[in-house]
PDB file of C-alpha atoms in Angstrom:
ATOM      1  CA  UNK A   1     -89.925 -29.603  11.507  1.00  0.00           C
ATOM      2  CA  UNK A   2     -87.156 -31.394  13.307  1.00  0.00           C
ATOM      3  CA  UNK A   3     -89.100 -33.684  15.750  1.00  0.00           C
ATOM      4  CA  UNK A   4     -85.600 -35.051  17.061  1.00  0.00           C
ATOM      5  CA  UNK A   5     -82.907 -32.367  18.120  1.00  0.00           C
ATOM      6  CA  UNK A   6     -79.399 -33.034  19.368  1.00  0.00           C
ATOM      7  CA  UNK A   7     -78.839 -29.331  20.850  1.00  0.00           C
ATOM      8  CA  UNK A   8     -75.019 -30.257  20.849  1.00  0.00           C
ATOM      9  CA  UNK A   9     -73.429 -30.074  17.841  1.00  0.00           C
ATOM     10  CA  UNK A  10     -69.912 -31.114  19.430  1.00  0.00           C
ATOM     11  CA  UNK A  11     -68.772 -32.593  22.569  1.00  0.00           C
ATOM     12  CA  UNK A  12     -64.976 -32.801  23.781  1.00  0.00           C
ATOM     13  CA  UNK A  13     -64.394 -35.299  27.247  1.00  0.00           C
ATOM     14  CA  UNK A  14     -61.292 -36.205  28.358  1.00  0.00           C
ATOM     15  CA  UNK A  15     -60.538 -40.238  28.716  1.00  0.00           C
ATOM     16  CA  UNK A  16     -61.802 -41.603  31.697  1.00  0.00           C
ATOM     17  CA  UNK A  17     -64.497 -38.985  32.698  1.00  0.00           C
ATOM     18  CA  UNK A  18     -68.402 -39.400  31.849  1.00  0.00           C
ATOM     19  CA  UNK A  19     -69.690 -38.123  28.534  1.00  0.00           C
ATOM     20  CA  UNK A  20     -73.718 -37.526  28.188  1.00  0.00           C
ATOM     21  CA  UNK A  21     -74.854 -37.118  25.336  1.00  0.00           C
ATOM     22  CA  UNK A  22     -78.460 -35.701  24.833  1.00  0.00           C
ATOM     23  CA  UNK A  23     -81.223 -35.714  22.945  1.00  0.00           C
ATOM     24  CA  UNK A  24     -85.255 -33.859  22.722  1.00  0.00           C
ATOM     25  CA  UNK A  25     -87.817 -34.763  20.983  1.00  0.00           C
ATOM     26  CA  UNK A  26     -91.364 -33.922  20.423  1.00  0.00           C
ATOM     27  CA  UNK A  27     -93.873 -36.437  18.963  1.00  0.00           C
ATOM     28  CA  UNK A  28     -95.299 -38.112  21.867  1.00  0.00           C
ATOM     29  CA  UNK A  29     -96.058 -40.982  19.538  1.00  0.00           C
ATOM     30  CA  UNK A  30     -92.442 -42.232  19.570  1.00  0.00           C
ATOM     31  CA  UNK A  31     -92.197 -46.013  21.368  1.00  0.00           C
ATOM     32  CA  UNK A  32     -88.598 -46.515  20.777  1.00  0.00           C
ATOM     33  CA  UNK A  33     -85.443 -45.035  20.575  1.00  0.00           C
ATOM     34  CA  UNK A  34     -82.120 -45.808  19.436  1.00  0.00           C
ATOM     35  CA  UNK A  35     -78.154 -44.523  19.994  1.00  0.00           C
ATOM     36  CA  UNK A  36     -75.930 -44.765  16.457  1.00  0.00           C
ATOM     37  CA  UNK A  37     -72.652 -44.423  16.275  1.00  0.00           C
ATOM     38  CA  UNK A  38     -71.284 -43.295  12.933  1.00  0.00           C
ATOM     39  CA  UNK A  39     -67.550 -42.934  12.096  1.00  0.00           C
ATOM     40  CA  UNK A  40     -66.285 -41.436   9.325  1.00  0.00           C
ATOM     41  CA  UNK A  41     -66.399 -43.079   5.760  1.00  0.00           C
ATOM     42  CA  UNK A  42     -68.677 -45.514   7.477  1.00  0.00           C
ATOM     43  CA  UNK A  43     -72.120 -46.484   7.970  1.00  0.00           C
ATOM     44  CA  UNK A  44     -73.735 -45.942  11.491  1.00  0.00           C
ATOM     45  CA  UNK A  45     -73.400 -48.708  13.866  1.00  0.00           C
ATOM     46  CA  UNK A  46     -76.378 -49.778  16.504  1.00  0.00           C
ATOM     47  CA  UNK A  47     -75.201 -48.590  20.111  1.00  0.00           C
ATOM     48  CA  UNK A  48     -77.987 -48.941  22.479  1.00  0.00           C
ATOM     49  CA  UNK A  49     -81.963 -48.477  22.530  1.00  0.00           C
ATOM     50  CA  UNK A  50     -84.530 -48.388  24.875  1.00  0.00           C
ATOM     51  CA  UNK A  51     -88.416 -48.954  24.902  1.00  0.00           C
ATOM     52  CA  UNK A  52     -90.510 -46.227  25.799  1.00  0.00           C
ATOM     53  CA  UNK A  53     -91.784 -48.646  29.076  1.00  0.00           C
ATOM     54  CA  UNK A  54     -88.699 -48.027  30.598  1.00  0.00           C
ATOM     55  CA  UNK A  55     -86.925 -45.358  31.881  1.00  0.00           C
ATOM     56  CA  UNK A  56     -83.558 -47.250  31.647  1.00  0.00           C
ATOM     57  CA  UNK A  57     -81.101 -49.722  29.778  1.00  0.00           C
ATOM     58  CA  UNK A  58     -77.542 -50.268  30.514  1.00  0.00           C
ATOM     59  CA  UNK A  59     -74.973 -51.905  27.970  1.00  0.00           C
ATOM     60  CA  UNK A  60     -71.414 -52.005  29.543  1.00  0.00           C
ATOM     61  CA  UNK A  61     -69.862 -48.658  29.608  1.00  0.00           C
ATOM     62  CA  UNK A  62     -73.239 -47.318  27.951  1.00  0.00           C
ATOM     63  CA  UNK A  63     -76.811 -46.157  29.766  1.00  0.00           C
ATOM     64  CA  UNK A  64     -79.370 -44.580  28.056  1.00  0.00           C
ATOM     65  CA  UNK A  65     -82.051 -42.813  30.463  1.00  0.00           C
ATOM     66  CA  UNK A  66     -85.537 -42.104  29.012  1.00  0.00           C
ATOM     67  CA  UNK A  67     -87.363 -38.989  30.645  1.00  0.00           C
ATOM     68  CA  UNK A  68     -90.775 -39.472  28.536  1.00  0.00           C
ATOM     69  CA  UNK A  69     -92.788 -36.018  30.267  1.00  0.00           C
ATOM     70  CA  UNK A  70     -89.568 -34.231  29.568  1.00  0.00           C
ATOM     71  CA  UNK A  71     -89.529 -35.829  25.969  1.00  0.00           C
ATOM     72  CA  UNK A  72     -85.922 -36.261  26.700  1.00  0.00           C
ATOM     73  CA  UNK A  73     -82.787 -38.965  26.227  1.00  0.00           C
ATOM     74  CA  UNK A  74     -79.160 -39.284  27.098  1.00  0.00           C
ATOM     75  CA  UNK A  75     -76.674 -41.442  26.829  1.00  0.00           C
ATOM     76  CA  UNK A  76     -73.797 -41.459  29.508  1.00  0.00           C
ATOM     77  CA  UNK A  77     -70.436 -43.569  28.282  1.00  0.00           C
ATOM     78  CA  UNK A  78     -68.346 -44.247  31.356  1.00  0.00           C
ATOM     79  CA  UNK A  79     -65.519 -44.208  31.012  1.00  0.00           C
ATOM     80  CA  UNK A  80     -64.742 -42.568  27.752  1.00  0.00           C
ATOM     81  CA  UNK A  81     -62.311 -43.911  25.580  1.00  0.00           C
ATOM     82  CA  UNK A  82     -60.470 -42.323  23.064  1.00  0.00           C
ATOM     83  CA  UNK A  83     -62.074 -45.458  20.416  1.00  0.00           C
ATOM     84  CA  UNK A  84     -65.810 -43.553  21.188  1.00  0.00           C
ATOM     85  CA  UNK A  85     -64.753 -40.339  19.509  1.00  0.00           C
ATOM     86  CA  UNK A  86     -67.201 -40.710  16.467  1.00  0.00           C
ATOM     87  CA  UNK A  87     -70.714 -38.986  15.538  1.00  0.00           C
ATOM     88  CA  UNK A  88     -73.500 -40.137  17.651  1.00  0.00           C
ATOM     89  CA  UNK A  89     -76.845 -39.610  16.617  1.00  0.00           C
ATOM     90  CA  UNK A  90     -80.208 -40.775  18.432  1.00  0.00           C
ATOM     91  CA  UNK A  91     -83.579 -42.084  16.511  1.00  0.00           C
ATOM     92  CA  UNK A  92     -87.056 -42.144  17.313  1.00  0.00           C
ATOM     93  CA  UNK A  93     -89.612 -44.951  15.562  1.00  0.00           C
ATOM     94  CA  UNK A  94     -92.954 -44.585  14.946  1.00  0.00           C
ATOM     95  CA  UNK A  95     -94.698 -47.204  14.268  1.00  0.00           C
ATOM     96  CA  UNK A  96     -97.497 -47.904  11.410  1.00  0.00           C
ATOM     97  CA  UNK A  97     -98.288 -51.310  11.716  1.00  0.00           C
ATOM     98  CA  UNK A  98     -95.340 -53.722  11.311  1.00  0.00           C
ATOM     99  CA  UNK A  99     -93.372 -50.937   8.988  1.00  0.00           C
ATOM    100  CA  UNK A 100     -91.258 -48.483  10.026  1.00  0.00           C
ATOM    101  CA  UNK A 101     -88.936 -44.993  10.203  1.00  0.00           C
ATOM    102  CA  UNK A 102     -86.713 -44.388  12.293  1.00  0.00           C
ATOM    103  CA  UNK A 103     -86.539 -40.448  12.894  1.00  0.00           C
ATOM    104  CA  UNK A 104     -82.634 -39.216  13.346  1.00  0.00           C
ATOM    105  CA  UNK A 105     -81.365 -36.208  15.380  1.00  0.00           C
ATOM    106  CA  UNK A 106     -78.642 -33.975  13.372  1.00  0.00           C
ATOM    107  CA  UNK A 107     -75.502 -35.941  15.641  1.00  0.00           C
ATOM    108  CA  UNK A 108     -73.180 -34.453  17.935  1.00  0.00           C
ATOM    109  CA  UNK A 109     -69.995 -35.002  17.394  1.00  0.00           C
ATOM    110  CA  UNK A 110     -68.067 -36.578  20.554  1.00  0.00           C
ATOM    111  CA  UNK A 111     -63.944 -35.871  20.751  1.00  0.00           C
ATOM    112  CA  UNK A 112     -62.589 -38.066  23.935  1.00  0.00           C
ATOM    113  CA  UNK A 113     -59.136 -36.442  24.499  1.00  0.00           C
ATOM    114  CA  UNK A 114     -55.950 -37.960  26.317  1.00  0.00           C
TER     115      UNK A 114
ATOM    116  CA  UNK B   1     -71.675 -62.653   7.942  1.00  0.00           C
ATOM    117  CA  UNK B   2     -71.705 -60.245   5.311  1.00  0.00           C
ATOM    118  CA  UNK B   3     -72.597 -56.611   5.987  1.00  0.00           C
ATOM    119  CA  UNK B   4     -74.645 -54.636   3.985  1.00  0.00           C
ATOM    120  CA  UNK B   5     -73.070 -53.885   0.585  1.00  0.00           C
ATOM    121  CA  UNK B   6     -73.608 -50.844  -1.476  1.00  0.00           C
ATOM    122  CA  UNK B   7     -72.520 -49.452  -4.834  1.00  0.00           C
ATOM    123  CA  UNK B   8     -71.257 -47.608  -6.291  1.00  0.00           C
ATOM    124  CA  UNK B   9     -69.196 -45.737  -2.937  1.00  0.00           C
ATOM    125  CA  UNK B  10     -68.741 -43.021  -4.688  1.00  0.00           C
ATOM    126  CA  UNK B  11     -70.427 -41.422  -7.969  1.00  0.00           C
ATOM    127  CA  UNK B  12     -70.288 -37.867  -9.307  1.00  0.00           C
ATOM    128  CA  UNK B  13     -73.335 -37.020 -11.598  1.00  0.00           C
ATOM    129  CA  UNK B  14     -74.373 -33.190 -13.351  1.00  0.00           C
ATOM    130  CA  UNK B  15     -77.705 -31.591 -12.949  1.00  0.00           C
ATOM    131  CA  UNK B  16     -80.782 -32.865 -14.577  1.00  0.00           C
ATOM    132  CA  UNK B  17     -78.968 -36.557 -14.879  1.00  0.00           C
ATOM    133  CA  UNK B  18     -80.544 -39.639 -13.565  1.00  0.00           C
ATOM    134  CA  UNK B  19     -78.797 -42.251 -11.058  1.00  0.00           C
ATOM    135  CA  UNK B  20     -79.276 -45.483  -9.898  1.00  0.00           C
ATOM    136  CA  UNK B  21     -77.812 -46.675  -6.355  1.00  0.00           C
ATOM    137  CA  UNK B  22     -77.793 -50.278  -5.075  1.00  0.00           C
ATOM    138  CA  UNK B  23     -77.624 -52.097  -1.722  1.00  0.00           C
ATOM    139  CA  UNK B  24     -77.863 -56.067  -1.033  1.00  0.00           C
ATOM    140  CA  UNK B  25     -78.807 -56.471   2.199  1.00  0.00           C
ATOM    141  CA  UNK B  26     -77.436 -59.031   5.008  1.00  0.00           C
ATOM    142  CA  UNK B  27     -78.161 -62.597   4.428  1.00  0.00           C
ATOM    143  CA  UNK B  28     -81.747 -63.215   5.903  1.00  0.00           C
ATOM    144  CA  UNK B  29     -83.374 -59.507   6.137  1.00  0.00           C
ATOM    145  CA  UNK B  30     -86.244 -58.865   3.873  1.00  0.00           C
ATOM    146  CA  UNK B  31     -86.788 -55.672   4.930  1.00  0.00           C
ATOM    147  CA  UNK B  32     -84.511 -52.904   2.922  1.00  0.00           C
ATOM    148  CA  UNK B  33     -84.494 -48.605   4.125  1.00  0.00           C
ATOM    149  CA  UNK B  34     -82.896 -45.838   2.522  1.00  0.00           C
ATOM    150  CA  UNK B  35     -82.078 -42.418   4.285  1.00  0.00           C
ATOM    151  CA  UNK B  36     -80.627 -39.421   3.203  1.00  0.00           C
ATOM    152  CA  UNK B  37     -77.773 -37.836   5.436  1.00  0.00           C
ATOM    153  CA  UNK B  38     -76.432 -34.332   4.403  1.00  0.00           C
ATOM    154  CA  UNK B  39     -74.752 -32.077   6.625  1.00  0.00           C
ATOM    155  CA  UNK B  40     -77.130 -30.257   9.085  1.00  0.00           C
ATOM    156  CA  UNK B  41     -80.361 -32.677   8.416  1.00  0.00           C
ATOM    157  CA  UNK B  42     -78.681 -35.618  10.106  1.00  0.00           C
ATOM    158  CA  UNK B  43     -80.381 -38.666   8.451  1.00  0.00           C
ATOM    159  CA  UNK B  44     -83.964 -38.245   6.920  1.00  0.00           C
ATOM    160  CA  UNK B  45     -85.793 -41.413   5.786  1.00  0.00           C
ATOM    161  CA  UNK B  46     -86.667 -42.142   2.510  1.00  0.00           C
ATOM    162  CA  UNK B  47     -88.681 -45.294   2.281  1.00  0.00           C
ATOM    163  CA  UNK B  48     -88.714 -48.924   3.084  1.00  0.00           C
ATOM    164  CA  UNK B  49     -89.040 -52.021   1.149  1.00  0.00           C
ATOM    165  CA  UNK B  50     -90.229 -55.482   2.345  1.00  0.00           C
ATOM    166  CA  UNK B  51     -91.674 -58.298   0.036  1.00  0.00           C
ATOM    167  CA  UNK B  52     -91.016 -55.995  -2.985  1.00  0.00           C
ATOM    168  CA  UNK B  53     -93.665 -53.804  -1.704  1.00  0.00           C
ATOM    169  CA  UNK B  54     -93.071 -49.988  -0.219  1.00  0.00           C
ATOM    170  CA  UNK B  55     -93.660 -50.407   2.940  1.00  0.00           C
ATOM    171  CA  UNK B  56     -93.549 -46.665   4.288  1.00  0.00           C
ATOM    172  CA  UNK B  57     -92.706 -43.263   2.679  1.00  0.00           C
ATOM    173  CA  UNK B  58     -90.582 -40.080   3.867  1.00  0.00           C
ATOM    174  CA  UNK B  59     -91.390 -36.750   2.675  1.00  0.00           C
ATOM    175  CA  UNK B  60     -89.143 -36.430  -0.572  1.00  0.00           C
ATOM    176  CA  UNK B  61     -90.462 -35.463  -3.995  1.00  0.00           C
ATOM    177  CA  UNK B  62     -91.498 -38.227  -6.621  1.00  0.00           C
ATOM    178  CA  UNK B  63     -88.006 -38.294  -8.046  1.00  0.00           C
ATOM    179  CA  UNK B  64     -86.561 -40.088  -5.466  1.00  0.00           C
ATOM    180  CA  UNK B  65     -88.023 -43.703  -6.100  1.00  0.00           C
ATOM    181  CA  UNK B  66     -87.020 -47.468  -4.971  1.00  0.00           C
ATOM    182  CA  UNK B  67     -87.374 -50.947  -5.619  1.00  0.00           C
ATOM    183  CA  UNK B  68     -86.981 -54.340  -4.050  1.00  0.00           C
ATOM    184  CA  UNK B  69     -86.261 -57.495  -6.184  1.00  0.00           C
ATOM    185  CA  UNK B  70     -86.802 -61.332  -4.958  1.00  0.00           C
ATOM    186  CA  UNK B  71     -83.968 -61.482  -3.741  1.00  0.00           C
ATOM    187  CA  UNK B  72     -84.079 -58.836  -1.405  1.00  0.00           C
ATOM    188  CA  UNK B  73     -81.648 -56.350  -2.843  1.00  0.00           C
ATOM    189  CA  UNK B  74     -82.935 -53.132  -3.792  1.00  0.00           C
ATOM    190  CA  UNK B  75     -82.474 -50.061  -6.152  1.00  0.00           C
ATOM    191  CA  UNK B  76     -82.805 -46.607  -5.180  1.00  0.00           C
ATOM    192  CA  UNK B  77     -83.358 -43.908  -8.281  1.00  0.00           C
ATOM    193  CA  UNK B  78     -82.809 -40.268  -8.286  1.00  0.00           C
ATOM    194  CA  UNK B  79     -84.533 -38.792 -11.590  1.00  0.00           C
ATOM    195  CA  UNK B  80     -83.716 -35.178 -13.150  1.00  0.00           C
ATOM    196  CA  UNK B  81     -80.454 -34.665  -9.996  1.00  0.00           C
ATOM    197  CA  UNK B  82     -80.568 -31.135  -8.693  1.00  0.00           C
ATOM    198  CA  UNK B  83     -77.822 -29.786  -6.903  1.00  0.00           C
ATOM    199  CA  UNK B  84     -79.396 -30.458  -3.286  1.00  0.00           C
ATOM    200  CA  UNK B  85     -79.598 -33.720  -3.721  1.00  0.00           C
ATOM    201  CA  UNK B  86     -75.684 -34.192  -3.164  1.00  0.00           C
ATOM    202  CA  UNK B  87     -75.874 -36.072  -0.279  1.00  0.00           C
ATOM    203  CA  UNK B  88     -74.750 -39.834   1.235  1.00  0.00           C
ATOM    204  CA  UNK B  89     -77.035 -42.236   0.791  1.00  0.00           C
ATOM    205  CA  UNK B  90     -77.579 -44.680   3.102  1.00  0.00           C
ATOM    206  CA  UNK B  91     -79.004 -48.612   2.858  1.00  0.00           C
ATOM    207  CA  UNK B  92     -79.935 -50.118   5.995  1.00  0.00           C
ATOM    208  CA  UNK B  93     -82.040 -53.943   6.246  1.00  0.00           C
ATOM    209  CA  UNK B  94     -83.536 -55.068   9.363  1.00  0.00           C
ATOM    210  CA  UNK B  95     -85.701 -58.239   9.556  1.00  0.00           C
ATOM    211  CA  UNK B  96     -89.072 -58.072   9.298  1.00  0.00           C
ATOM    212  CA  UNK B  97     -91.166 -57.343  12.635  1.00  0.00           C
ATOM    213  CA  UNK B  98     -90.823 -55.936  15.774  1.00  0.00           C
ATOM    214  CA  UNK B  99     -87.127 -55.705  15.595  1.00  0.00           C
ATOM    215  CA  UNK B 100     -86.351 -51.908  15.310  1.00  0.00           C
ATOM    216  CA  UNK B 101     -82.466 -52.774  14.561  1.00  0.00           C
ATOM    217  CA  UNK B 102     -81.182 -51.596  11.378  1.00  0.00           C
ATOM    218  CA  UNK B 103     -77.732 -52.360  10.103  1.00  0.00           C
ATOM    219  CA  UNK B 104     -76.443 -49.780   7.733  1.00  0.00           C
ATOM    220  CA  UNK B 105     -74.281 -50.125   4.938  1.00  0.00           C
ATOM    221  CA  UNK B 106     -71.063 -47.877   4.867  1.00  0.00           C
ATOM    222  CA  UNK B 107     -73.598 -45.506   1.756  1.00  0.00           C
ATOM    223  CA  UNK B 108     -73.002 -44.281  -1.413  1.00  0.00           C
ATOM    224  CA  UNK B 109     -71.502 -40.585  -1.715  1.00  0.00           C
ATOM    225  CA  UNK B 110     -73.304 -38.758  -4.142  1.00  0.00           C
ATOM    226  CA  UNK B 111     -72.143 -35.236  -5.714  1.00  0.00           C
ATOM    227  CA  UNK B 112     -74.052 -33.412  -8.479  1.00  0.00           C
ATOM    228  CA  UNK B 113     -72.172 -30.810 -10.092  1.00  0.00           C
TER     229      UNK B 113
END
């Protein structure tokens, strides 16, 4: 049971132009979520996160919108860069007391083109 | 700083072998994950370690166990390898709390032939 999906397997943008990424979930329970960034032979980096109180967080280039009824995330990356072509993959965290897990999507795999 | 270290990067084991992977986490965090990524699954959680306690548990069979020492570093052991379990393994550490931020280290590649 896959309670994170990334629907998108791949994405290609060209440099310059918007790239939104998505993501569904479907436990309710979920309070936070988090944007990785994972390049090859490497661990995943932190990218962004939001709380599940707001509907909105902006880093630089980077925005992540949280639609909670729709159980549903993106992250936008304006303008795209040809440096942001990696695996992205968006969590979920459930908490049980101070402990956690974070729950990962599959990735989707973002190409920025020249 | 120092990142989160792992070894060994890469390891090759055959079926029905035992393995032992290692992580030291960054300077300060006391709390140490491990996650599974194959292709397909993305990354599934395995369990976490704070105090030298298990903390929380993923849904993976009783061969895949961990440990935490004083120190913070911890152990992850596969027993009895099966072919499925060919995989990268991933260390992350956080600090303790509310702070949902893991670092990850770069993970150990795993293949069972």
């Amino acid at each position: 049971d896959q309670q994170v999906k990334q629907n998108s397997p791949s994405l290609s943008v060209q440099e310059g132009r918007i790239s939104i990424l998505n993501c569904d979930y479907t436990n309710s329970m979920f309070d936070y979520f988090l944007w990785y960034k994972k390049y090859p032979a490497e661990g995943p980096t932190f990218l962004i996160s939001i709380s599940s109180i707001k509907d909105k967080n902006e880093d630089g280039r980077f925005t992540v919108f949280l639609n909670k009824s729709a159980k549903h995330l993106s992250l936008h990356i304006v303008p795209s860069q040809p440096g942001d072509s990696a695996v992205y993959f968006c969590a979920a965290s459930l908490k049980t007391g101070t402990a956690s897990k974070l729950t990962f999507g599959t990735g989707t795999r973002l190409q920025v083109t020249l | 700083k120092a990142g989160v270290t792992q070894t060994p990067r890469y390891l090759i084991k055959t079926r029905g072998q035992q393995v032992t992977l290692s992580c030291s986490p960054i300077s300060g965090h006391r709390s140490v994950s491990w996650y599974q990524q194959t292709p397909g699954q993305g990354l599934q959680f395995l369990f976490e370690y704070f105090s030298e306690t298990q903390r929380n548990k993923g849904n993976f069979p009783g061969r895949f166990s961990g440990r935490q020492f004083s120190n913070s570093r911890s152990e992850m052991n596969v027993s009895t390898l099966e072919l499925g379990d060919s995989a990268l393994y991933l260390c992350a550490s956080r600090r303790w709390g509310r702070d949902e931020k893991l670092f990850f280290g770069s993970g150990t590649q795993l293949s069972v032939l």
